[in-house]
mmCIF file of C-alpha atoms in Angstrom:
data_model
loop_
_atom_site.group_PDB
_atom_site.id
_atom_site.type_symbol
_atom_site.label_atom_id
_atom_site.label_comp_id
_atom_site.label_asym_id
_atom_site.label_seq_id
_atom_site.Cartn_x
_atom_site.Cartn_y
_atom_site.Cartn_z
ATOM 1 C CA GLU A 1 -39.586 36.669 6.856
ATOM 2 C CA ASN A 2 -40.359 40.373 6.578
ATOM 3 C CA LEU A 3 -41.227 40.090 2.874
ATOM 4 C CA LEU A 4 -43.405 37.031 3.506
ATOM 5 C CA PHE A 5 -45.102 38.827 6.395
ATOM 6 C CA LYS A 6 -46.036 41.740 4.091
ATOM 7 C CA LYS A 7 -47.121 39.368 1.310
ATOM 8 C CA ILE A 8 -49.424 37.456 3.688
ATOM 9 C CA GLU A 9 -50.861 40.694 5.096
ATOM 10 C CA LYS A 10 -51.617 41.930 1.575
ATOM 11 C CA GLU A 11 -52.849 38.616 0.148
ATOM 12 C CA TYR A 12 -55.116 37.696 3.050
ATOM 13 C CA GLU A 13 -55.967 41.207 4.285
ATOM 14 C CA ARG A 14 -58.167 40.546 7.317
ATOM 15 C CA ARG A 15 -58.974 36.873 6.557
ATOM 16 C CA VAL A 16 -57.967 34.155 9.006
ATOM 17 C CA LEU A 17 -55.568 31.687 7.418
ATOM 18 C CA PHE A 18 -54.686 29.597 10.491
ATOM 19 C CA SER A 19 -56.776 28.414 13.404
ATOM 20 C CA VAL A 20 -54.404 27.216 16.111
ATOM 21 C CA ILE A 21 -56.121 24.944 18.613
ATOM 22 C CA VAL A 22 -54.335 24.744 21.960
ATOM 23 C CA ILE A 23 -55.438 21.619 23.784
ATOM 24 C CA HIS A 24 -55.104 22.185 27.479
ATOM 25 C CA ASP A 25 -54.224 19.233 29.685
ATOM 26 C CA PRO A 26 -56.302 19.257 32.884
ATOM 27 C CA THR A 27 -53.879 16.840 34.567
ATOM 28 C CA LYS A 28 -51.348 19.680 34.823
ATOM 29 C CA THR A 29 -52.873 21.226 37.900
ATOM 30 C CA GLY A 30 -52.379 24.140 40.227
ATOM 31 C CA PHE A 31 -50.026 27.043 39.637
ATOM 32 C CA LEU A 32 -48.099 25.239 36.889
ATOM 33 C CA GLU A 33 -51.275 24.571 34.907
ATOM 34 C CA ASN A 34 -51.612 28.253 34.020
ATOM 35 C CA GLU A 35 -47.859 28.655 33.561
ATOM 36 C CA PHE A 36 -47.879 25.913 30.906
ATOM 37 C CA LEU A 37 -50.706 27.663 29.098
ATOM 38 C CA LYS A 38 -49.033 31.075 29.409
ATOM 39 C CA SER A 39 -45.791 29.796 27.904
ATOM 40 C CA THR A 40 -47.631 28.271 24.938
ATOM 41 C CA LEU A 41 -49.684 31.431 24.363
ATOM 42 C CA ARG A 42 -46.553 33.605 24.563
ATOM 43 C CA SER A 43 -44.924 31.486 21.870
ATOM 44 C CA LEU A 44 -48.040 31.757 19.688
ATOM 45 C CA LEU A 45 -48.267 35.515 20.162
ATOM 46 C CA GLY A 46 -44.580 35.788 19.227
ATOM 47 C CA GLN A 47 -45.091 34.373 15.740
ATOM 48 C CA THR A 48 -43.454 36.061 12.749
ATOM 49 C CA PHE A 49 -46.866 35.947 11.129
ATOM 50 C CA PRO A 50 -49.487 38.723 10.885
ATOM 51 C CA TRP A 51 -51.625 38.451 14.031
ATOM 52 C CA GLN A 52 -54.793 39.376 12.130
ATOM 53 C CA ASN A 53 -54.340 36.281 9.917
ATOM 54 C CA TYR A 54 -54.528 33.654 12.627
ATOM 55 C CA GLU A 55 -56.688 32.856 15.597
ATOM 56 C CA ILE A 56 -56.083 30.871 18.761
ATOM 57 C CA ILE A 57 -58.689 28.528 20.186
ATOM 58 C CA ILE A 58 -58.070 27.281 23.726
ATOM 59 C CA ALA A 59 -59.791 23.934 24.189
ATOM 60 C CA ASN A 60 -60.430 22.384 27.568
ATOM 61 C CA GLY A 61 -58.772 25.226 29.447
ATOM 62 C CA PRO A 62 -59.165 26.613 32.934
ATOM 63 C CA PRO A 63 -62.258 28.759 33.689
ATOM 64 C CA GLU A 64 -62.890 31.574 31.224
ATOM 65 C CA GLU A 65 -62.140 34.293 33.810
ATOM 66 C CA GLU A 66 -58.631 32.850 34.290
ATOM 67 C CA ILE A 67 -58.153 32.673 30.512
ATOM 68 C CA LYS A 68 -59.095 36.363 30.203
ATOM 69 C CA GLU A 69 -56.554 37.280 32.909
ATOM 70 C CA ILE A 70 -53.833 35.261 31.184
ATOM 71 C CA ILE A 71 -54.627 36.864 27.823
ATOM 72 C CA LYS A 72 -54.642 40.339 29.365
ATOM 73 C CA GLU A 73 -51.259 39.704 30.984
ATOM 74 C CA ILE A 74 -49.737 38.301 27.793
ATOM 75 C CA SER A 75 -51.270 40.835 25.395
ATOM 76 C CA GLU A 76 -49.290 43.594 27.108
ATOM 77 C CA ILE A 77 -46.074 42.114 25.660
ATOM 78 C CA SER A 78 -47.301 41.852 22.063
ATOM 79 C CA ASN A 79 -48.068 44.561 19.533
ATOM 80 C CA GLY A 80 -51.346 42.991 18.502
ATOM 81 C CA VAL A 81 -53.352 40.008 19.573
ATOM 82 C CA PRO A 82 -55.116 37.568 17.279
ATOM 83 C CA VAL A 83 -58.681 36.572 18.028
ATOM 84 C CA ILE A 84 -58.653 34.173 20.989
ATOM 85 C CA LYS A 85 -61.612 31.849 21.467
ATOM 86 C CA TYR A 86 -62.381 29.528 24.331
ATOM 87 C CA VAL A 87 -63.987 26.075 24.355
ATOM 88 C CA PRO A 88 -64.624 24.781 27.881
ATOM 89 C CA ARG A 89 -64.907 21.118 28.677
ATOM 90 C CA ASP A 90 -68.343 20.521 30.126
ATOM 91 C CA SER A 91 -71.158 18.004 30.286
ATOM 92 C CA ASP A 92 -72.207 18.766 26.683
ATOM 93 C CA ASN A 93 -68.868 17.739 25.210
ATOM 94 C CA GLN A 94 -67.661 14.803 27.286
ATOM 95 C CA GLY A 95 -64.661 12.758 26.159
ATOM 96 C CA LEU A 96 -62.981 14.393 23.179
ATOM 97 C CA GLY A 97 -66.084 16.364 22.177
ATOM 98 C CA PHE A 98 -64.347 19.627 23.077
ATOM 99 C CA ILE A 99 -61.941 19.050 20.159
ATOM 100 C CA ASP A 100 -64.898 18.746 17.743
ATOM 101 C CA GLU A 101 -66.327 21.936 19.198
ATOM 102 C CA ALA A 102 -62.975 23.716 18.817
ATOM 103 C CA ILE A 103 -62.741 22.621 15.169
ATOM 104 C CA ASN A 104 -66.306 23.833 14.574
ATOM 105 C CA LYS A 105 -65.356 27.256 16.001
ATOM 106 C CA ALA A 106 -62.319 27.477 13.709
ATOM 107 C CA THR A 107 -62.652 29.997 10.894
ATOM 108 C CA GLY A 108 -59.189 29.542 9.386
ATOM 109 C CA GLU A 109 -58.467 27.757 6.124
ATOM 110 C CA ILE A 110 -55.871 25.608 7.909
ATOM 111 C CA VAL A 111 -56.337 24.124 11.376
ATOM 112 C CA CYS A 112 -53.280 23.165 13.417
ATOM 113 C CA PHE A 113 -52.903 21.814 16.925
ATOM 114 C CA THR A 114 -50.560 22.170 19.853
ATOM 115 C CA GLU A 115 -50.807 21.407 23.542
ATOM 116 C CA SER A 116 -50.345 23.702 26.511
ATOM 117 C CA GLY A 117 -46.786 23.502 27.759
ATOM 118 C CA TYR A 118 -45.297 23.239 24.273
ATOM 119 C CA LEU A 119 -43.473 26.166 22.713
ATOM 120 C CA ALA A 120 -43.997 26.895 19.041
ATOM 121 C CA PRO A 121 -40.918 28.329 17.289
ATOM 122 C CA SER A 122 -41.464 31.921 16.148
ATOM 123 C CA ASP A 123 -41.558 30.802 12.504
ATOM 124 C CA TRP A 124 -43.962 27.890 13.130
ATOM 125 C CA LEU A 125 -46.931 29.354 11.201
ATOM 126 C CA LEU A 126 -44.667 30.856 8.558
ATOM 127 C CA ASN A 127 -43.182 27.420 7.858
ATOM 128 C CA PHE A 128 -46.681 25.911 7.682
ATOM 129 C CA TYR A 129 -47.650 28.655 5.230
ATOM 130 C CA LEU A 130 -44.634 27.909 3.022
ATOM 131 C CA ALA A 131 -45.258 24.148 3.168
ATOM 132 C CA TYR A 132 -48.906 24.473 2.178
ATOM 133 C CA ARG A 133 -48.104 26.949 -0.615
ATOM 134 C CA LYS A 134 -45.512 24.537 -1.974
ATOM 135 C CA HIS A 135 -47.784 21.471 -1.653
ATOM 136 C CA PRO A 136 -51.392 22.668 -2.081
ATOM 137 C CA GLU A 137 -52.623 19.122 -2.760
ATOM 138 C CA VAL A 138 -51.802 18.009 0.795
ATOM 139 C CA ALA A 139 -54.941 17.687 2.923
ATOM 140 C CA GLY A 140 -53.223 17.301 6.286
ATOM 141 C CA VAL A 141 -49.989 16.412 7.986
ATOM 142 C CA GLY A 142 -48.871 14.812 11.191
ATOM 143 C CA GLY A 143 -45.335 15.127 12.308
ATOM 144 C CA TYR A 144 -42.654 14.388 14.777
ATOM 145 C CA SER A 145 -40.200 16.456 16.727
ATOM 146 C CA VAL A 146 -36.603 16.235 15.590
ATOM 147 C CA LYS A 147 -34.017 16.592 18.309
ATOM 148 C CA HIS A 148 -31.227 18.906 17.213
ATOM 149 C CA GLY A 149 -27.909 17.102 16.810
ATOM 150 C CA SER A 150 -25.914 19.674 18.757
ATOM 151 C CA VAL A 151 -28.167 19.438 21.815
ATOM 152 C CA TYR A 152 -27.127 16.456 23.897
ATOM 153 C CA ASN A 153 -27.721 15.788 27.524
ATOM 154 C CA ILE A 154 -26.416 12.998 29.729
ATOM 155 C CA PHE A 155 -29.436 10.806 28.953
ATOM 156 C CA ASP A 156 -28.904 11.132 25.192
ATOM 157 C CA GLU A 157 -25.252 10.169 25.536
ATOM 158 C CA TYR A 158 -26.178 7.108 27.583
ATOM 159 C CA TYR A 159 -28.969 6.155 25.171
ATOM 160 C CA TYR A 160 -26.760 6.401 22.080
ATOM 161 C CA LEU A 161 -23.836 4.681 23.798
ATOM 162 C CA GLU A 162 -26.059 1.723 24.771
ATOM 163 C CA LEU A 163 -27.689 1.658 21.336
ATOM 164 C CA GLY A 164 -24.255 1.717 19.665
ATOM 165 C CA LYS A 165 -23.021 -1.163 21.828
ATOM 166 C CA LYS A 166 -26.098 -3.264 21.089
ATOM 167 C CA LEU A 167 -25.775 -2.643 17.344
ATOM 168 C CA GLY A 168 -22.016 -3.217 17.446
ATOM 169 C CA VAL A 169 -21.212 0.142 15.826
ATOM 170 C CA ASN A 170 -19.649 1.901 18.827
ATOM 171 C CA LYS A 171 -16.144 1.463 17.356
ATOM 172 C CA MET A 172 -17.012 3.351 14.144
ATOM 173 C CA GLY A 173 -16.003 6.970 13.738
ATOM 174 C CA HIS A 174 -18.745 9.525 14.505
ATOM 175 C CA TYR A 175 -21.173 6.733 15.342
ATOM 176 C CA LEU A 176 -23.062 8.937 17.834
ATOM 177 C CA LYS A 177 -23.900 11.459 15.115
ATOM 178 C CA LYS A 178 -24.968 8.696 12.716
ATOM 179 C CA LEU A 179 -27.206 7.073 15.336
ATOM 180 C CA HIS A 180 -28.730 10.430 16.106
ATOM 181 C CA GLU A 181 -29.581 10.967 12.423
ATOM 182 C CA VAL A 182 -31.064 7.477 12.107
ATOM 183 C CA LYS A 183 -33.213 7.977 15.204
ATOM 184 C CA ASN A 184 -34.563 11.277 13.866
ATOM 185 C CA ASP A 185 -35.454 9.579 10.569
ATOM 186 C CA LEU A 186 -37.687 7.037 12.334
ATOM 187 C CA PHE A 187 -40.982 8.846 12.710
ATOM 188 C CA TYR A 188 -42.197 6.726 15.610
ATOM 189 C CA GLN A 189 -39.166 7.644 17.701
ATOM 190 C CA ASN A 190 -40.206 11.268 18.168
ATOM 191 C CA PRO A 191 -43.970 11.483 17.877
ATOM 192 C CA ALA A 192 -45.509 14.928 17.919
ATOM 193 C CA GLY A 193 -48.616 14.173 15.892
#
């Protein structure tokens, strides 16, 4: 990661490679609304990627004054802050127009999306960088979230137990692990777009 970080810094100097658009959900209201946004921004500011080579665009967020306060609070924990832009939702961009506006504000070569309340792993942009370097012919990707096999909760156990019974495989050895792998291979089971 350290070598890649230095390579990206040198190769792209001050150019923006990624524009990360954070789509804010206005249905998450009140105190938690800003907490969801803060957690997403913290995860984006904690990337193992040079901060000068990506920008963050907050689309449909709370009022700009609140955004500035959130950024000020979060920037104290990071050793550099990428450019952060703001696209409000107003009468000029009704419906999903704010997404078009956010894309138009993007200056990065690659545009990626997340939603407030979601946490991006620290190597999220680094993995995107590696994927696009390996497959330069790819114009865009969707995706899905893969649930880690070692992380089970009571609902997962119930789900896989019922699924195993219905498929008649609950007597097989390690059937829970096999069902888990099959479920993760079905893209529509874990949409993350």
